[in-house]
mmCIF file of N, CA and C and ligand atoms in Angstrom:
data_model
loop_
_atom_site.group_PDB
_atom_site.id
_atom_site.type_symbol
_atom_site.label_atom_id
_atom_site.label_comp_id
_atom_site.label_asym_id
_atom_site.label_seq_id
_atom_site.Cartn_x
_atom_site.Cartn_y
_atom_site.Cartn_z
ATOM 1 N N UNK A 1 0.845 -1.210 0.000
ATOM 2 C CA UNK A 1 0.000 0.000 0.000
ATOM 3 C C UNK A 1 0.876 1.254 0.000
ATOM 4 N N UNK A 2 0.552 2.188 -1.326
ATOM 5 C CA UNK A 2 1.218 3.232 -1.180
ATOM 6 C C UNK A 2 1.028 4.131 -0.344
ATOM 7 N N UNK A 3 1.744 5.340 0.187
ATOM 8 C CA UNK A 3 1.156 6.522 0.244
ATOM 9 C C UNK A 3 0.261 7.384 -0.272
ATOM 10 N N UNK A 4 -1.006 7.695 0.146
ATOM 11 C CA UNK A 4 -1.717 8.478 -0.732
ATOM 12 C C UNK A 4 -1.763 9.463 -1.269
ATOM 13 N N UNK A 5 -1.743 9.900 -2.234
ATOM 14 C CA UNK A 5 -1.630 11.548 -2.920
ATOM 15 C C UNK A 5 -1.887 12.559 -2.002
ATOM 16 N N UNK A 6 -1.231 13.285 -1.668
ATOM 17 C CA UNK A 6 -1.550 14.665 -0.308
ATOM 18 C C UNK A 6 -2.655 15.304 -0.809
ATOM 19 N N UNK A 7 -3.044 15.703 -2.171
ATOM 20 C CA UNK A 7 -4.432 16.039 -2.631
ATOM 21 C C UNK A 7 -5.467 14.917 -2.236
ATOM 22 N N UNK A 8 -5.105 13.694 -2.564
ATOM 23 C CA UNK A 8 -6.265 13.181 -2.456
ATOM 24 C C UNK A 8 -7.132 13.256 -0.867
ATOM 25 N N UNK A 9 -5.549 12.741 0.278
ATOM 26 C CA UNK A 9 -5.724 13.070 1.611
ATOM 27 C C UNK A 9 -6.819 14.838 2.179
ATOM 28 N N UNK A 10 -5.922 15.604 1.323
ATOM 29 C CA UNK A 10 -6.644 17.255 1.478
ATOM 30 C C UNK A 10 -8.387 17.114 1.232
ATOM 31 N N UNK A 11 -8.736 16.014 0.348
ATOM 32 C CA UNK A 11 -10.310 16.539 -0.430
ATOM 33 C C UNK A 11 -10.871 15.770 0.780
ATOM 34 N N UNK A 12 -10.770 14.569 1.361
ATOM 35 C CA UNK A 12 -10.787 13.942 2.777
ATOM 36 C C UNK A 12 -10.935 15.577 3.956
ATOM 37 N N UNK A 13 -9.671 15.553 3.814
ATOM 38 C CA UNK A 13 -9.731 16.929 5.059
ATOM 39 C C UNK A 13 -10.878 18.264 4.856
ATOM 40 N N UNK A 14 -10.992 18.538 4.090
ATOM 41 C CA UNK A 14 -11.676 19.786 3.332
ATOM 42 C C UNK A 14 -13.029 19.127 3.189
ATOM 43 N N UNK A 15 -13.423 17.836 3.195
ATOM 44 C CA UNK A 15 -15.102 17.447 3.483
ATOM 45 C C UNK A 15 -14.980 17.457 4.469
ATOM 46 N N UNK A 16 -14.544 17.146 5.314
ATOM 47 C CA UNK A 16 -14.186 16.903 6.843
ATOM 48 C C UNK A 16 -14.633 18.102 7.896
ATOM 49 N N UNK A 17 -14.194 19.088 7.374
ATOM 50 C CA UNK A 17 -14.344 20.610 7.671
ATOM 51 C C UNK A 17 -15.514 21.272 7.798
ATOM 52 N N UNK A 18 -16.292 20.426 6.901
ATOM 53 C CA UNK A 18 -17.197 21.094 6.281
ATOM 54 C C UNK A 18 -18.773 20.816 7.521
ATOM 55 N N UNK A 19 -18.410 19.310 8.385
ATOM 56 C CA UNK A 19 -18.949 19.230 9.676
ATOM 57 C C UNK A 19 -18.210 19.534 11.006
ATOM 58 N N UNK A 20 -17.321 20.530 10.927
ATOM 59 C CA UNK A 20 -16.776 21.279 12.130
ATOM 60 C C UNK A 20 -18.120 21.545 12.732
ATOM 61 N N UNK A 21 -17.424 21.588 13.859
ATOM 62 C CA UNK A 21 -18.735 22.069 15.222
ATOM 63 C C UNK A 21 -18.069 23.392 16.340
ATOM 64 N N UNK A 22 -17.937 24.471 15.261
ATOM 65 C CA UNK A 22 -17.508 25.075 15.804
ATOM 66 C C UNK A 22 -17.827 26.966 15.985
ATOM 67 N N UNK A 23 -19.264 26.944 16.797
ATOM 68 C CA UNK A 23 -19.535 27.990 16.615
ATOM 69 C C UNK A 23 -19.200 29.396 17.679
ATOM 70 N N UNK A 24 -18.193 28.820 18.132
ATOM 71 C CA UNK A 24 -17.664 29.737 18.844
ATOM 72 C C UNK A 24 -16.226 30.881 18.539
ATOM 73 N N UNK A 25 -15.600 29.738 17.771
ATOM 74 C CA UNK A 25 -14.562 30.471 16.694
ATOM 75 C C UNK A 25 -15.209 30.661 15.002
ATOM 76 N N UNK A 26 -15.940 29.952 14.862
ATOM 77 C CA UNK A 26 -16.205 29.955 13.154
ATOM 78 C C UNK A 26 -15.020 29.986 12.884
ATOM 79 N N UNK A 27 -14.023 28.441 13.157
ATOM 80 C CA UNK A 27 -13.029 28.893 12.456
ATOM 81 C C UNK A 27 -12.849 27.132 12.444
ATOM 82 N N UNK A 28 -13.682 26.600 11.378
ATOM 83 C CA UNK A 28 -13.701 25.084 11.057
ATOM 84 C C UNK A 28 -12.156 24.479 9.995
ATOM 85 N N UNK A 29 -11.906 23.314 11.056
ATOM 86 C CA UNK A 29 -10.668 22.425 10.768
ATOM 87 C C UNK A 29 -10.876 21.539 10.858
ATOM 88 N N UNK A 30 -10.982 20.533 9.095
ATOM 89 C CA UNK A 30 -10.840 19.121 9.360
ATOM 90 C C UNK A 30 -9.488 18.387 8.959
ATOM 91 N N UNK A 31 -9.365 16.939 9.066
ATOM 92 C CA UNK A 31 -7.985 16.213 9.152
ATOM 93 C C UNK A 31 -8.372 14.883 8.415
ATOM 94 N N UNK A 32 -7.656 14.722 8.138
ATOM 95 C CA UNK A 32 -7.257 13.138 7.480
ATOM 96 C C UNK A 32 -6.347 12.315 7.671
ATOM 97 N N UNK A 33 -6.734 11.410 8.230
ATOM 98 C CA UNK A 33 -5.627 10.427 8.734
ATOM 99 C C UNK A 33 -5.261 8.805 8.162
ATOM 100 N N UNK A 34 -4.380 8.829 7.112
ATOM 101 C CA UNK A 34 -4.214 7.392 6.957
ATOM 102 C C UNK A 34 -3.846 6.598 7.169
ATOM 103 N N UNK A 35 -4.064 5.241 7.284
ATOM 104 C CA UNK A 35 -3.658 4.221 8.310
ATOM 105 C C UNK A 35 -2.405 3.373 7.335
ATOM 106 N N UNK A 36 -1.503 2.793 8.306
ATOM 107 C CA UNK A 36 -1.014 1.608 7.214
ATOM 108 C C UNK A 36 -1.517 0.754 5.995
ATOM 109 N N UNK A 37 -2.965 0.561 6.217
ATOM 110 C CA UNK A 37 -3.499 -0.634 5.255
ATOM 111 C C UNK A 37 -3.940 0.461 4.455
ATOM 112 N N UNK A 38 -4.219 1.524 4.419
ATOM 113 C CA UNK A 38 -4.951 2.839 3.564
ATOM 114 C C UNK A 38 -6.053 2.913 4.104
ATOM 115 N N UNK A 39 -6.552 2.523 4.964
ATOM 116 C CA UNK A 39 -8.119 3.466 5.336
ATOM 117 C C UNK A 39 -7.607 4.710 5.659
ATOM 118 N N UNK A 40 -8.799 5.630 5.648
ATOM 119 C CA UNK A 40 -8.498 6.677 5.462
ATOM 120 C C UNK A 40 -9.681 7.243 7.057
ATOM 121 N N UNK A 41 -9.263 7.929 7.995
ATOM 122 C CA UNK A 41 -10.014 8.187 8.606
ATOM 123 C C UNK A 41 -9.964 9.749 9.077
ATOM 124 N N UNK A 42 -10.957 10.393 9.214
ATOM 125 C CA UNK A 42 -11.168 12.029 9.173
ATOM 126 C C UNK A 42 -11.762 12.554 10.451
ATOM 127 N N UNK A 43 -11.343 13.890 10.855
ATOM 128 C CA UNK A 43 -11.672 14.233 12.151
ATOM 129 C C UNK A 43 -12.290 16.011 11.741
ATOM 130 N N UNK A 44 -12.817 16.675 12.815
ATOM 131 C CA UNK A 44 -13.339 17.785 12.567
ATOM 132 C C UNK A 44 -13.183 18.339 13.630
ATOM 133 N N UNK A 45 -12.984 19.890 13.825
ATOM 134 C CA UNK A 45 -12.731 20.146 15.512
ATOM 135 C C UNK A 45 -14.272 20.409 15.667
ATOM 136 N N UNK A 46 -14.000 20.000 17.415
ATOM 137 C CA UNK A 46 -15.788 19.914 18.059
ATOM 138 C C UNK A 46 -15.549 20.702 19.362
ATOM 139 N N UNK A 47 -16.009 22.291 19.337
ATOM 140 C CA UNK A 47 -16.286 23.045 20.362
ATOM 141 C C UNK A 47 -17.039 22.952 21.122
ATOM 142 N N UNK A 48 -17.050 23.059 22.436
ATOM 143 C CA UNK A 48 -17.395 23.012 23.576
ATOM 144 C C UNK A 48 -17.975 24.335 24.274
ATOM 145 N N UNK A 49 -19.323 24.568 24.482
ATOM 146 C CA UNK A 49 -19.603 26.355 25.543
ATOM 147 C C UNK A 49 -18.571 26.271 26.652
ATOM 148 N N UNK A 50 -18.274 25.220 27.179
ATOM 149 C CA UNK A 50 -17.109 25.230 28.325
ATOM 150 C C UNK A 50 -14.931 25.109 27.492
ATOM 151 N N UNK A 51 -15.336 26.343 26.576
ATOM 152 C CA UNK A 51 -14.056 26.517 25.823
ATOM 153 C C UNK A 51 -13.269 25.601 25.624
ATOM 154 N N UNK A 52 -12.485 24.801 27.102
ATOM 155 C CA UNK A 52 -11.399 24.305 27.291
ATOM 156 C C UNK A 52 -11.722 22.766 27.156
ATOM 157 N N UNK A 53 -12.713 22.343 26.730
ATOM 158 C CA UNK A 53 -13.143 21.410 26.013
ATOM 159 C C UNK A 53 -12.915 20.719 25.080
ATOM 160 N N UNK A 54 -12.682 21.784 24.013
ATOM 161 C CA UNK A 54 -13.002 21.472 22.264
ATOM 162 C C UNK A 54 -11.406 20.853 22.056
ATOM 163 N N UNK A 55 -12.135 19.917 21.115
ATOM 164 C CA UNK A 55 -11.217 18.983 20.805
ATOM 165 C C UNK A 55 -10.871 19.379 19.084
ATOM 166 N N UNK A 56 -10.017 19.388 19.180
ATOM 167 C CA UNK A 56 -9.227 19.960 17.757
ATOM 168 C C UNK A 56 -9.666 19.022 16.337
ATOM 169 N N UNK A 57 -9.618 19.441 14.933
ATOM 170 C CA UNK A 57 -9.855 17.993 14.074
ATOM 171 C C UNK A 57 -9.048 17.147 14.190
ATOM 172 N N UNK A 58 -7.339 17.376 14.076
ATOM 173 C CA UNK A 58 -6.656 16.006 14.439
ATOM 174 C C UNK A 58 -6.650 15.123 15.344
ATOM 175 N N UNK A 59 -6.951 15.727 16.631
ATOM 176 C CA UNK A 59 -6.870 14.805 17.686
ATOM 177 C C UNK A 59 -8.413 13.335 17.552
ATOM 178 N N UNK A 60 -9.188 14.630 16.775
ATOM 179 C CA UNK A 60 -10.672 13.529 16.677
ATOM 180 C C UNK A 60 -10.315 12.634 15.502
ATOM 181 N N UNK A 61 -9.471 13.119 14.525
ATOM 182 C CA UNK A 61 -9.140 11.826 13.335
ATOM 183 C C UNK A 61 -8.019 10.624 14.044
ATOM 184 N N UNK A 62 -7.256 11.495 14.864
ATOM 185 C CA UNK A 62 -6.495 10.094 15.470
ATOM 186 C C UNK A 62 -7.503 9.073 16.177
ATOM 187 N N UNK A 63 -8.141 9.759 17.249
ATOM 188 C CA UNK A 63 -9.455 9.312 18.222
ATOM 189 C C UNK A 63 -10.210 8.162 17.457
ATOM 190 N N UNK A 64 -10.487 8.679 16.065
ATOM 191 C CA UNK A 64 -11.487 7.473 14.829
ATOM 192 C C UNK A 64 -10.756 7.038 14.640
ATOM 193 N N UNK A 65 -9.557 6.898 14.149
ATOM 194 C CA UNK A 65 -8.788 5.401 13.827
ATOM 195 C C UNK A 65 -8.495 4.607 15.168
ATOM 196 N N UNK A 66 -8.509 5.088 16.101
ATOM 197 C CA UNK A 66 -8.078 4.208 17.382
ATOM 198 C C UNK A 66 -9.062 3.403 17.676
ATOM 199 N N UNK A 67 -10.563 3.807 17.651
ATOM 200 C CA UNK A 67 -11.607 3.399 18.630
ATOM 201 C C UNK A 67 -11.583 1.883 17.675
ATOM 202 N N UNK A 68 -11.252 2.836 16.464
ATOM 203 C CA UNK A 68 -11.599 1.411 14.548
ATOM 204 C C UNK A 68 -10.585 0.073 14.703
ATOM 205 N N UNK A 69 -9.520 0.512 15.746
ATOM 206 C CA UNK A 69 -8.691 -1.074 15.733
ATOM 207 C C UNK A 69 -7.193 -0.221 15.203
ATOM 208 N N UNK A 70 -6.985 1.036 14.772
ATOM 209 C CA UNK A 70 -5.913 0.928 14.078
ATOM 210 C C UNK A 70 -4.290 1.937 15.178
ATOM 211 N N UNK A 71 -3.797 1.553 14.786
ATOM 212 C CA UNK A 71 -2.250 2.030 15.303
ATOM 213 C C UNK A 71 -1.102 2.138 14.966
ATOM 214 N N UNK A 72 -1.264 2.025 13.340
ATOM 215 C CA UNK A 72 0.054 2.447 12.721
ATOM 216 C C UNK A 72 -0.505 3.526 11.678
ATOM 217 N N UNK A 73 -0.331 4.780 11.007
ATOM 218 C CA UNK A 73 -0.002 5.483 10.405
ATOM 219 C C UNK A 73 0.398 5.868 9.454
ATOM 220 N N UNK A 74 0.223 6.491 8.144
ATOM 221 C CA UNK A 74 1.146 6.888 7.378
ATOM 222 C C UNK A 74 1.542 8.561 6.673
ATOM 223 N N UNK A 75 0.176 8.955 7.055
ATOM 224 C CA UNK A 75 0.380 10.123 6.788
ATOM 225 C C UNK A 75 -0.555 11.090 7.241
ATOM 226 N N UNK A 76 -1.303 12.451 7.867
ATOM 227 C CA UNK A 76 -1.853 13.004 7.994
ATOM 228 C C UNK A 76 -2.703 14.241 7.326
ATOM 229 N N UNK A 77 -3.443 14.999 6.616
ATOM 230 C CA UNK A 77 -3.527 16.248 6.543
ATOM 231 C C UNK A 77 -4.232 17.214 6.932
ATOM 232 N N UNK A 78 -4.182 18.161 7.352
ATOM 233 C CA UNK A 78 -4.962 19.132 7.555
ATOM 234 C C UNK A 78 -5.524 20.446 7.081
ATOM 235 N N UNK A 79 -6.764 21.143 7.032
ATOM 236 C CA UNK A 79 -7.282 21.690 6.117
ATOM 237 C C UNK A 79 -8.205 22.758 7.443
ATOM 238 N N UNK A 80 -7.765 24.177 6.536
ATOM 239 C CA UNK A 80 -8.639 25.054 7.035
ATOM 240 C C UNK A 80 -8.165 26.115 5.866
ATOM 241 N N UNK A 81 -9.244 27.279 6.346
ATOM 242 C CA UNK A 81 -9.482 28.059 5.572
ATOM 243 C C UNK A 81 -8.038 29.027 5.686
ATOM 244 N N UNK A 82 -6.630 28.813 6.247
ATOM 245 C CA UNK A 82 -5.920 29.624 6.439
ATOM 246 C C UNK A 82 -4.386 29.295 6.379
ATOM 247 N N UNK A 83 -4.937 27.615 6.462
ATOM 248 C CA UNK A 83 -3.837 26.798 6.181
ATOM 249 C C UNK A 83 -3.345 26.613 7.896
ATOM 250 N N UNK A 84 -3.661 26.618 8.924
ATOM 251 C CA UNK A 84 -3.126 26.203 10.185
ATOM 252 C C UNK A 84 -2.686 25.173 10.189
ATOM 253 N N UNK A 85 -1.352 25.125 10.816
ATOM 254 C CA UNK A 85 -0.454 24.114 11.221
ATOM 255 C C UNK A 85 -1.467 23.265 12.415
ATOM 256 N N UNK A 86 -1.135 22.400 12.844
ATOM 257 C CA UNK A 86 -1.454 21.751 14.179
ATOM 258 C C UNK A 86 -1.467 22.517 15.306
ATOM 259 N N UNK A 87 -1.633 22.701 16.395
ATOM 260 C CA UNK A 87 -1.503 23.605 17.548
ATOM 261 C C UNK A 87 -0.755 22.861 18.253
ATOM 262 N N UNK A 88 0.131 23.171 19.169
ATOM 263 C CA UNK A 88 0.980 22.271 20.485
ATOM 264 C C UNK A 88 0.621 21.176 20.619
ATOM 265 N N UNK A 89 -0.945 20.736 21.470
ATOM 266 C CA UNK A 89 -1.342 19.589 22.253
ATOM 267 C C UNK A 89 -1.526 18.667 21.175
ATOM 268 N N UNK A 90 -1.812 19.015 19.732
ATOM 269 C CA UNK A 90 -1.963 17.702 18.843
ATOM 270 C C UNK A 90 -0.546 17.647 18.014
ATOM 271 N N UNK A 91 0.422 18.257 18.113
ATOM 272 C CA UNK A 91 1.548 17.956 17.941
ATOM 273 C C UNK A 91 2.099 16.785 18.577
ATOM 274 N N UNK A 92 1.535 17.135 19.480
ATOM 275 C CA UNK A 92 2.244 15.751 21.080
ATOM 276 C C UNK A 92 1.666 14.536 20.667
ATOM 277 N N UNK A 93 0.216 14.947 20.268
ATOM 278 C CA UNK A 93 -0.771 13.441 20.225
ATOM 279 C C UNK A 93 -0.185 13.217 18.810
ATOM 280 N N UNK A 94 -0.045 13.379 18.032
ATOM 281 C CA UNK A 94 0.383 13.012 16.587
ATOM 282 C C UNK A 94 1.549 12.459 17.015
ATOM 283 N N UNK A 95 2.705 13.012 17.254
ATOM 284 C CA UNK A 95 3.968 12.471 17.584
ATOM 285 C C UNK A 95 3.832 11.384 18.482
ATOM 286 N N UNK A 96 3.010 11.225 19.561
ATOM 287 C CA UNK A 96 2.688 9.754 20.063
ATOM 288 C C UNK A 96 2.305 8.875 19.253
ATOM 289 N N UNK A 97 1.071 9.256 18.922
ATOM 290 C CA UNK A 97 0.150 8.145 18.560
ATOM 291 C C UNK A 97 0.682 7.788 16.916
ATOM 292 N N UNK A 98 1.465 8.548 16.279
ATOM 293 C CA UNK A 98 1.807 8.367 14.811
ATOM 294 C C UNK A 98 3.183 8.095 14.090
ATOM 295 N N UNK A 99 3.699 8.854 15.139
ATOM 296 C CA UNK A 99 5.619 9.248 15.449
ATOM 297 C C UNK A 99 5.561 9.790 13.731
ATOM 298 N N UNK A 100 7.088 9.952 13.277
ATOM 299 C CA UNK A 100 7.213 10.848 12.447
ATOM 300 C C UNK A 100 6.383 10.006 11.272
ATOM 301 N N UNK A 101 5.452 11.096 10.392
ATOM 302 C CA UNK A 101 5.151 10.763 9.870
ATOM 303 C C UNK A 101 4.944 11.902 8.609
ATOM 304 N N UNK A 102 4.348 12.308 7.538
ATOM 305 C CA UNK A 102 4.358 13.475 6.724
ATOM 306 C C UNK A 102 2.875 14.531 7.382
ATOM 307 N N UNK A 103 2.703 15.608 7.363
ATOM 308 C CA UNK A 103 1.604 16.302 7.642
ATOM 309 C C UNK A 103 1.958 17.172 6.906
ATOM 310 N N UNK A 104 0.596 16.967 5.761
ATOM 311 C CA UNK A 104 0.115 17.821 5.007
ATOM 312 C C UNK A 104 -0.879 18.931 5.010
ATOM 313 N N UNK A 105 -0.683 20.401 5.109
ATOM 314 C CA UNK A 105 -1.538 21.591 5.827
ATOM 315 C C UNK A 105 -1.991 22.143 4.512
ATOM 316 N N UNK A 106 -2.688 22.119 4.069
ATOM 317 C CA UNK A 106 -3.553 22.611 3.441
ATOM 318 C C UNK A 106 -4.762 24.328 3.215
ATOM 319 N N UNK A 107 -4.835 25.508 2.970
ATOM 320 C CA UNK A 107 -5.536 26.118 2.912
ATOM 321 C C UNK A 107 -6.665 26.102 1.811
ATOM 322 N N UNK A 108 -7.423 27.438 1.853
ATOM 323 C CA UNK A 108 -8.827 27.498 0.841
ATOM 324 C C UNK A 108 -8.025 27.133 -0.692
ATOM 325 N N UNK A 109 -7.417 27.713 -0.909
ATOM 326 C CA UNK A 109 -6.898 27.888 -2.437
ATOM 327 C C UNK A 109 -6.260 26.208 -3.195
ATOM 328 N N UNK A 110 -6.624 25.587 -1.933
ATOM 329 C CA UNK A 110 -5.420 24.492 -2.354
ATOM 330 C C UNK A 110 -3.567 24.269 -2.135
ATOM 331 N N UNK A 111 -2.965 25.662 -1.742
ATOM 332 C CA UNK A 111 -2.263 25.286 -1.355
ATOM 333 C C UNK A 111 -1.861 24.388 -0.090
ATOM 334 N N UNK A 112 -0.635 23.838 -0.784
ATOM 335 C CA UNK A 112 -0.222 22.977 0.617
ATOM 336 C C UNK A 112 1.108 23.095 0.775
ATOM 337 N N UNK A 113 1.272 23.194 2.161
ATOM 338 C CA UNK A 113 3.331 22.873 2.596
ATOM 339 C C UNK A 113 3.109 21.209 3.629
ATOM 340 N N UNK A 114 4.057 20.867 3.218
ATOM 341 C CA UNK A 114 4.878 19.775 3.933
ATOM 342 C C UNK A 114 5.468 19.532 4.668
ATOM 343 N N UNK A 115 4.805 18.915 5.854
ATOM 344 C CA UNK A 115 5.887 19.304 7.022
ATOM 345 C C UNK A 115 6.275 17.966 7.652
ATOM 346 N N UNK A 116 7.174 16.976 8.401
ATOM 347 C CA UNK A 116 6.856 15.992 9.163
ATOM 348 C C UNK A 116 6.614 16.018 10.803
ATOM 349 N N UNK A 117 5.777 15.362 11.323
ATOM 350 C CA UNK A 117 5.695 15.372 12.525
ATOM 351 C C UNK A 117 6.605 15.430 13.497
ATOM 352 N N UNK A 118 7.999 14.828 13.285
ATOM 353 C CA UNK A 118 9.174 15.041 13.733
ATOM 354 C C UNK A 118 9.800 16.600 14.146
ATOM 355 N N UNK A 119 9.390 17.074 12.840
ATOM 356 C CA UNK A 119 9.746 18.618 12.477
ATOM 357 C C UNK A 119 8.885 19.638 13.298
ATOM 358 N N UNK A 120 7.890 19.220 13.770
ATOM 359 C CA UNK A 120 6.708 20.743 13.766
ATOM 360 C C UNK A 120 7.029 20.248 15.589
ATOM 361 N N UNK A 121 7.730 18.904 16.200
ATOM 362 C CA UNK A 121 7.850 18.999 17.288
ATOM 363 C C UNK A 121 9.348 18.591 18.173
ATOM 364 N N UNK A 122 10.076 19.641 17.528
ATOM 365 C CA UNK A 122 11.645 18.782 17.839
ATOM 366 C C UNK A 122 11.625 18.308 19.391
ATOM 367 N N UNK A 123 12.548 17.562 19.572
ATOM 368 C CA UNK A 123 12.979 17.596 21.126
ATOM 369 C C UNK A 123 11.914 16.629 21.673
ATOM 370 N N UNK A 124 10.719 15.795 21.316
ATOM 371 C CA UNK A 124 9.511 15.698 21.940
ATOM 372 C C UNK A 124 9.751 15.024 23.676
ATOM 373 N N UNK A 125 8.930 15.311 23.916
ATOM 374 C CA UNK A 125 8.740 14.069 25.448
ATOM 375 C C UNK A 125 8.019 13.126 24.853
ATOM 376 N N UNK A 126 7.886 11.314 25.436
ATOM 377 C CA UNK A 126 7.415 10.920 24.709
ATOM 378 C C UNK A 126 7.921 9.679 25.377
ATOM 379 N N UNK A 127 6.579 8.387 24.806
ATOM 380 C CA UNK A 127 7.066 7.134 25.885
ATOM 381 C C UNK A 127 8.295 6.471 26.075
ATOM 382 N N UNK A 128 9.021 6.878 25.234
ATOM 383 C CA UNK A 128 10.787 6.264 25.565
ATOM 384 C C UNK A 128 11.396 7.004 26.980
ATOM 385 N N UNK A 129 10.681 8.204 26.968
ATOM 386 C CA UNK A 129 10.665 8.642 28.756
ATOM 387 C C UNK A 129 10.620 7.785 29.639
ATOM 388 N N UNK A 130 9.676 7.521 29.422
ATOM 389 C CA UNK A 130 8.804 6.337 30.547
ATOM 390 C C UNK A 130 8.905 5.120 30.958
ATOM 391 N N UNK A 131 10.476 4.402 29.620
ATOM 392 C CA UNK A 131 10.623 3.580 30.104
ATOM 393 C C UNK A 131 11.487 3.309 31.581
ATOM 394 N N UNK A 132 11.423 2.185 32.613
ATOM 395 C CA UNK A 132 11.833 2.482 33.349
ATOM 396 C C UNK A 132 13.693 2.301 32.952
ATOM 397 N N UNK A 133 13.652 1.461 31.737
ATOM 398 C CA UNK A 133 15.736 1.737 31.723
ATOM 399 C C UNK A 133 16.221 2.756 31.539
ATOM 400 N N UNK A 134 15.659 3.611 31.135
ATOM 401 C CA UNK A 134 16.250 5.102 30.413
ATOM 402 C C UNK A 134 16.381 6.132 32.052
ATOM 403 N N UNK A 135 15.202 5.260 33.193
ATOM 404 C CA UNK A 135 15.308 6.339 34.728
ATOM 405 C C UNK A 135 15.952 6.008 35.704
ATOM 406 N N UNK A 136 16.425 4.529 35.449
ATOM 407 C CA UNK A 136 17.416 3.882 36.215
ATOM 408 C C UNK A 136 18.885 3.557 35.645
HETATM 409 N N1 THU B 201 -8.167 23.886 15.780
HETATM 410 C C1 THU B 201 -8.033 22.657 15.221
HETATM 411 O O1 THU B 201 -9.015 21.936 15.040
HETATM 412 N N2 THU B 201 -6.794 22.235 14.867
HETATM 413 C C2 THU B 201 -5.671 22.995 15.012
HETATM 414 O O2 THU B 201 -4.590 22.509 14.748
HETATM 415 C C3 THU B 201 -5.771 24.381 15.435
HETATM 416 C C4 THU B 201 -7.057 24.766 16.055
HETATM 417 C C5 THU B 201 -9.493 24.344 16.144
HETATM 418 C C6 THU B 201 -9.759 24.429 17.616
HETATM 419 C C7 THU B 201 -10.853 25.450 17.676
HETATM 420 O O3 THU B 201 -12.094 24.808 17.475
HETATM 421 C C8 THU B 201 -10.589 26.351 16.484
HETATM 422 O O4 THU B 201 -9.702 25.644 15.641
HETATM 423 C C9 THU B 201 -9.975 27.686 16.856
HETATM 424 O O5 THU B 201 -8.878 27.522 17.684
#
């Protein structure tokens, strides 16, 4: 199974968007997440009246491939009207749950830049922390 075309991943992200739940920013972001075997699974951010709630689109496209059975990765993208990168906290969850992988950011026009997950979070913390040989 190849990698999928970053366009094709984007038209995934950009329907995706299009059920954001987000009427507190009006500022809708969906994601696409593909798995090793190629399913393709999509997330949307979902706001919360209690702000500190809302769960971002990537973190909800990782969230759908997990609940689905899956845990390996191959590529991500994301889509908004401005082209936003990931924010901090789904940097972390991507870099966990995906480790380096390509993330493709996407805006209205179609452009896209290329970034890898590695990249957008140098230095990470991360379960090789945790093992206990690395604290003893
Ligand atoms: N948002 C995402 O869904 N992904 C990001 O990477 C950046 C921010 C959402 C969260 C919130 O619903 C809205 O965009 C404004 O911050």
């Amino acid at each position: 199974m190849e990698t999928i075309k970053p366009e094709i991943l984007r038209d995934y992200a950009q329907k995706a968007s299009s059920f954001a739940h987000s009427p507190f920013s009006n500022y809708p972001v969906g994601a696409a997440l593909q798995t090793e075997d190629g399913t393709i699974f999509t997330g949307c951010n979902i706001e919360s009246s209690s702000y500190g709630l809302t769960v971002c689109a990537e973190r909800n496209a990782i969230a759908a491939a997990v609940v689905n059975g899956h845990k390996k990765f191959r590529a991500l993208a994301v889509y908004s009207i401005n082209g936003a990168t990931p924010c901090g906290a789904c940097r972390q969850v991507i870099w966990d749950l995906c480790g380096d992988i390509p993330v493709y950011v996407f805006d209205k026009s179609g452009h896209g830049d290329i970034y890898r997950s590695g990249e957008l979070l140098p230095n990470p913390f991360d379960v090789t922390k945790l093992e206990k040989k690395n604290n003893q």
